[in-house]
XYZ file of C-alpha atoms in Angstrom:
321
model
C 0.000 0.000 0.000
C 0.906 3.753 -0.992
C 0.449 6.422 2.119
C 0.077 9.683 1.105
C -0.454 12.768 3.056
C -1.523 15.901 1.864
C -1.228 19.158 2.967
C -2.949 22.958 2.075
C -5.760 20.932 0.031
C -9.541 20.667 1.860
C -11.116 17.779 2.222
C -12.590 18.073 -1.460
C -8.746 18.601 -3.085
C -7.605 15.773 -1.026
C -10.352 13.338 -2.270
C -9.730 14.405 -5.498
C -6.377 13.795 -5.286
C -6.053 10.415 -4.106
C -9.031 9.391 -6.737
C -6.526 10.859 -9.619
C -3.817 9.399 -8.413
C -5.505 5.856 -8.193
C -6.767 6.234 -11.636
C -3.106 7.200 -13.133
C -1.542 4.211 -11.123
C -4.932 1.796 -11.779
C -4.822 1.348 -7.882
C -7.573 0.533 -5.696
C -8.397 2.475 -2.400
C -6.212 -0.371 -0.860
C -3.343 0.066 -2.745
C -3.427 4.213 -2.397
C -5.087 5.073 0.595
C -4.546 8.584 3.022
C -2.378 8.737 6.438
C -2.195 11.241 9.215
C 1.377 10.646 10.317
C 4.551 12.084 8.306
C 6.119 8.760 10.084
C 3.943 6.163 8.477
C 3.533 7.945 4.659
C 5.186 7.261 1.837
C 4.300 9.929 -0.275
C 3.723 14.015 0.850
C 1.947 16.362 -1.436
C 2.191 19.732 -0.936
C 0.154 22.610 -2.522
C 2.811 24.799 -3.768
C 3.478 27.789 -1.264
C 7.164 28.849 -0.668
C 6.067 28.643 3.377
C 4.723 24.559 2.852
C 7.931 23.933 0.092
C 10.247 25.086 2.728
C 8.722 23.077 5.806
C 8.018 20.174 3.513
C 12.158 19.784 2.541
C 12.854 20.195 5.696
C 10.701 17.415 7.079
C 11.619 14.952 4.156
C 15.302 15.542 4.781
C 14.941 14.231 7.725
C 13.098 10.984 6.227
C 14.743 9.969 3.077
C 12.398 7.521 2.272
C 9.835 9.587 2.024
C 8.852 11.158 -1.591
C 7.777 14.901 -1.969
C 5.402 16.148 -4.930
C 3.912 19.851 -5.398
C 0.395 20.513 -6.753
C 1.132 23.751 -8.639
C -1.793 26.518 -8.982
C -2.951 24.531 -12.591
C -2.882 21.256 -10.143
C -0.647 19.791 -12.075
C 1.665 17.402 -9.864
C 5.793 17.918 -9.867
C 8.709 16.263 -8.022
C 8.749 18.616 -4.966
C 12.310 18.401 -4.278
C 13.357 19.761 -7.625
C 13.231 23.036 -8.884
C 10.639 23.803 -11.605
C 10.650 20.011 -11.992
C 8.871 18.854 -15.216
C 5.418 17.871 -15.097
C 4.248 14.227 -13.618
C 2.201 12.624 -15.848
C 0.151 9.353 -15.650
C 2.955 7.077 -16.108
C 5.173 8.467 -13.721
C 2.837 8.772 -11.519
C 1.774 4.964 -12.071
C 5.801 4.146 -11.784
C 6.270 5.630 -8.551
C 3.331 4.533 -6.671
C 3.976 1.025 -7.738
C 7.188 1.161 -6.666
C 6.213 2.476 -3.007
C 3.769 -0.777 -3.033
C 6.079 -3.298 -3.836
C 8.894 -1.685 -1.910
C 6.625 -1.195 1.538
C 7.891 -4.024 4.068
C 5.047 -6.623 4.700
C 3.805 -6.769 8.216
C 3.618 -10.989 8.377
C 6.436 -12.731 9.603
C 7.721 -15.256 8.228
C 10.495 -15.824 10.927
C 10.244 -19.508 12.517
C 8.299 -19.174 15.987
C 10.696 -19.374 18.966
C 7.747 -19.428 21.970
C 4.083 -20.165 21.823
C 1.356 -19.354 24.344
C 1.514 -17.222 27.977
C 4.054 -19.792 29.443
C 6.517 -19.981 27.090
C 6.477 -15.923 25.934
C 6.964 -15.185 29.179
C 9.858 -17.189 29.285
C 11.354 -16.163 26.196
C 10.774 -12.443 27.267
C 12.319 -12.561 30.635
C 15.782 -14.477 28.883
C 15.938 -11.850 26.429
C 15.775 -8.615 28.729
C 17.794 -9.827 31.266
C 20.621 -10.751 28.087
C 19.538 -7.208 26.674
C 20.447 -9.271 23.161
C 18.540 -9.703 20.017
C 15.286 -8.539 18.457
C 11.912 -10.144 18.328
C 8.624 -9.657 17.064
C 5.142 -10.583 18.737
C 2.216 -11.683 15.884
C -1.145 -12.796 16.317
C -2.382 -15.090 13.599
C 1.077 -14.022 11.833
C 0.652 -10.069 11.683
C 2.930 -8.249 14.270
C 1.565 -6.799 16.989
C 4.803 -5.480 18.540
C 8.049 -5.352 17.456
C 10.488 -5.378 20.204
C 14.431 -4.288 20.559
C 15.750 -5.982 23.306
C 19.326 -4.286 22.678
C 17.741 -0.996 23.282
C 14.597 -1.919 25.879
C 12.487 -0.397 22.869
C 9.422 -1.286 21.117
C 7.379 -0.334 18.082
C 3.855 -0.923 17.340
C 3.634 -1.444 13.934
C 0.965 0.603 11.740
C -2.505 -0.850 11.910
C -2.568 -1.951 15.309
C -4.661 -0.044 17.706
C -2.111 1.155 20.363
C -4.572 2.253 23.064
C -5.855 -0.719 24.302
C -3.258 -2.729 23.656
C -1.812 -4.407 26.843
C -5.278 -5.080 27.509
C -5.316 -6.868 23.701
C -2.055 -8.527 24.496
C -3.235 -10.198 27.518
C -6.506 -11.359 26.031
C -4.523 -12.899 23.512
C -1.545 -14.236 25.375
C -2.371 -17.935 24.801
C -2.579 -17.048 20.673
C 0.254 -15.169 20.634
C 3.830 -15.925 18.673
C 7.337 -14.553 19.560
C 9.282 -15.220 15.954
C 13.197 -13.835 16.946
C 14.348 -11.837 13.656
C 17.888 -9.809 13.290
C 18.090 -6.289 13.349
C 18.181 -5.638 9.933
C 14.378 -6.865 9.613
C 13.538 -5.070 12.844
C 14.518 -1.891 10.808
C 12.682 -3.031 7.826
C 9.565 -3.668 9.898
C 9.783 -0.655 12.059
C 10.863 1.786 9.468
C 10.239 5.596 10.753
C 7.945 4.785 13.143
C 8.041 5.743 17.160
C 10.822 3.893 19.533
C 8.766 3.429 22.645
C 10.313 2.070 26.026
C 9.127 -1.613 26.296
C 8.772 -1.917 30.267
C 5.446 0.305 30.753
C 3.803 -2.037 28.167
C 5.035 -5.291 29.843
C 3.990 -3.943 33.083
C 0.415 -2.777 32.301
C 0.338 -6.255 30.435
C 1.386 -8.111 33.644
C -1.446 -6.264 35.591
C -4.176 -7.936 33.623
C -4.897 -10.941 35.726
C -5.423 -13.803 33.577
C -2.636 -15.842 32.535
C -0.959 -16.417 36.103
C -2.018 -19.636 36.938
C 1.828 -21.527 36.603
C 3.376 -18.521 38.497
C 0.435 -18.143 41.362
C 0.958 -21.959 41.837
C 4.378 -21.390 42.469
C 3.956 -18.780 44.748
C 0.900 -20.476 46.698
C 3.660 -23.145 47.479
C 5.911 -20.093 49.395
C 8.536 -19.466 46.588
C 10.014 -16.204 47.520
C 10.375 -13.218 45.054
C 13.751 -11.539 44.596
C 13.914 -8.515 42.921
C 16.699 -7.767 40.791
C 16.923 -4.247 40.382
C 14.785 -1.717 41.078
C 11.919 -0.981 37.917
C 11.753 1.490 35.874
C 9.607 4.329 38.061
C 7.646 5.467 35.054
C 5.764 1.684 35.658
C 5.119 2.405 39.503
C 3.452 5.989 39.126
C 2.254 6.931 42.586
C 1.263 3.083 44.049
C 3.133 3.449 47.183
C 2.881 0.022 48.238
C 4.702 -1.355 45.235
C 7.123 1.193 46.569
C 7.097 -0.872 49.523
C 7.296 -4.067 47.890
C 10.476 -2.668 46.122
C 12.366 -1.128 48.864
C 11.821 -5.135 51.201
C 12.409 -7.159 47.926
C 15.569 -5.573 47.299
C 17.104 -6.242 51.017
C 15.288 -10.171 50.911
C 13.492 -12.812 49.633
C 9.976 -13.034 50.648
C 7.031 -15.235 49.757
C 3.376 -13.314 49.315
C 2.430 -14.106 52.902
C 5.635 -12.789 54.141
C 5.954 -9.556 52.258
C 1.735 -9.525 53.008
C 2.614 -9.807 56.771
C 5.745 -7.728 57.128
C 4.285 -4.867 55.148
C 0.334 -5.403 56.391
C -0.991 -5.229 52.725
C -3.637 -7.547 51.308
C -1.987 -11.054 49.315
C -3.745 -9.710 46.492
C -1.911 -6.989 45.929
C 1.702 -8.315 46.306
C 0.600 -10.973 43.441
C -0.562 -8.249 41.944
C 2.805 -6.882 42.310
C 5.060 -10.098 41.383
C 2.949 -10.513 38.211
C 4.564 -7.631 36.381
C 7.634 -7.440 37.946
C 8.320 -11.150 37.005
C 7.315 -10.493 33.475
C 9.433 -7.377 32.759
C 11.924 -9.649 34.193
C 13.079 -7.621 37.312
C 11.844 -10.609 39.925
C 13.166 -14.051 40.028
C 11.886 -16.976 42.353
C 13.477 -19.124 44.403
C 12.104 -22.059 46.101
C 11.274 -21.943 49.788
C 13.525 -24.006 51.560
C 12.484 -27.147 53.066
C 13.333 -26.864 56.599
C 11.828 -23.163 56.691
C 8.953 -22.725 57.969
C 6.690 -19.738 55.979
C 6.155 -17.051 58.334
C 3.035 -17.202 60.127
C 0.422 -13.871 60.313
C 0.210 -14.137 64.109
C 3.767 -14.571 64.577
C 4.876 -11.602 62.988
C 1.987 -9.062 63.417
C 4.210 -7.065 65.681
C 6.760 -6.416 63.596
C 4.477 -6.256 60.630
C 2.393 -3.862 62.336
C 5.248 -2.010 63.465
C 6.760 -1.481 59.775
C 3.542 -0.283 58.509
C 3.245 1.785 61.307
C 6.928 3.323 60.091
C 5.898 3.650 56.561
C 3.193 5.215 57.542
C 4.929 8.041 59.463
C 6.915 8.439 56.445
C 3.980 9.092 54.290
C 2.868 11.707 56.697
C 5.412 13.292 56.585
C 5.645 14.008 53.203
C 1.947 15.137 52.778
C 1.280 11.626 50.408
């Protein structure tokens, strides 16, 4: 498909545009279609003002693949990055919107599939962030839904797919879902001048959907204790103090959910809901609970628990949260 934006025409000009320019090239409304984003288009027409020529080289030199045409005042269409360029006509037209459909990088992967379903994904995920090596792409049914940089902790969601809901999408689909590793050539190819995002907010609003957690709640209902590795990125805590909390123990110890639960006086619910994420994004690890430990009993540490609450309370006070 052929992108094209266009700019200083009303809606009218711009219908009438594209409908010319899918005539010239004998294009459907699939193969030629309109695009909001100077990222995502291939092709930027311009009415031909010295104010738009001047913005428009500016923006295109900054995204060579990206082709620039004028409409002049007879609305007659010329390369925009020559001078007094000669005329387009139909076949030229038809050349280079062909060649912007055969040359845009297809969004199905064709990579071999390296994890299937929530169990092995998550897996596969946690390996790769904590090697910080390689690229990958997630695909439902074969179309990429994410393409991830694990070199860079980046991410790009690829054109098409409805970014707002989609940690809520990802989850609903985990069991579907493909990871396909690819090099970082085709990561380029695939991303091509779209956004670089930071991948951790998206694994940790996908970890806080609660389906999916069965194998890791089993293991946790057993008394493995969560490590945490290294402290998250804040922009995935926001103000949730008690994940604060969670940190700040997690760090110092090991603790199972009814000993961080006890210690810290905050529902089991919420330190799964915790651990979920955390072990996701890859900053927790479990380790077993040792045989000849007993878990920590409620009634057995409410003093202290209380007591630390009490503290972390004060501390909250304090500073007016």
């Amino acid at each position: 498909m052929a992108r094209v934006l266009v700019v200083g025409s009303d809606m009218q000009g711009e219908r009438a545009l594209l409908q010319r320019l899918r005539s010239a090239a004998s294009l459907t409304a699939d193969g030629v279609s309109t695009c909001r984003d100077l990222d995502e288009c291939d092709l930027l027409v311009i009415r031909d003002t010295p104010a738009l020529r001047n913005a428009a080289l500016r923006m295109v030199r900054e995204r060579p693949r990206i082709q620039l045409w004028v409409e002049d005042q007879q609305g007659q269409l010329r390369d925009g990055e020559r001078s007094n360029g000669p005329v387009l006509d139909d076949a030229a037209i038809e050349h280079a919107l062909r060649h912007m459909v055969d040359s845009t990088p297809a969004s199905s992967i064709d990579e071999p599939c390296t994890a299937r379903g929530a169990k092995a994904i998550t897996r596969a995920l946690r390996e790769s962030l904590n090697a910080r090596q390689g690229h990958a792409v997630l695909a439902l049914d074969g179309a990429a839904q994410v393409l991830i940089d694990f070199v860079q902790d980046q991410m790009v969601v690829p054109a098409g797919v409805p970014a707002e809901h989609l940690a809520q999408d990802l989850s609903d689909s985990f069991e579907s879902l493909t990871l396909h590793g690819i090099s970082a050539r085709r990561y380029q190819e695939l991303a091509g001048e779209r956004t670089r995002q930071p991948l951790r907010p998206l694994l940790w609003q996908w970890g806080q959907r609660p389906d999916h957690w069965q194998d890791l709640d089993a293991r946790l209902q057993r008394h493995a204790r969560v490590k945490l590795l290294r402290w998250p990125d804040f922009r995935v805590l926001g103000r949730q103090h008690d994940s604060f909390r969670l940190c700040s123990l997690l760090l110092k110890r090991a603790c199972s959910v009814d000993e961080c639960a006890s210690l810290l006086d905050v529902p089991a619910d919420a330190v799964r809901s915790f651990v979920h994420p955390a072990y996701l994004c890859g900053y927790a690890a479990l380790e077993a609970m040792p045989q000849d430990v007993a878990p920590v009993r409620s009634t057995a540490a409410a003093g202290g628990g209380t007591l630390l609450a009490r503290m972390w309370r004060s501390v909250r006070q304090r500073s007016g949260a």
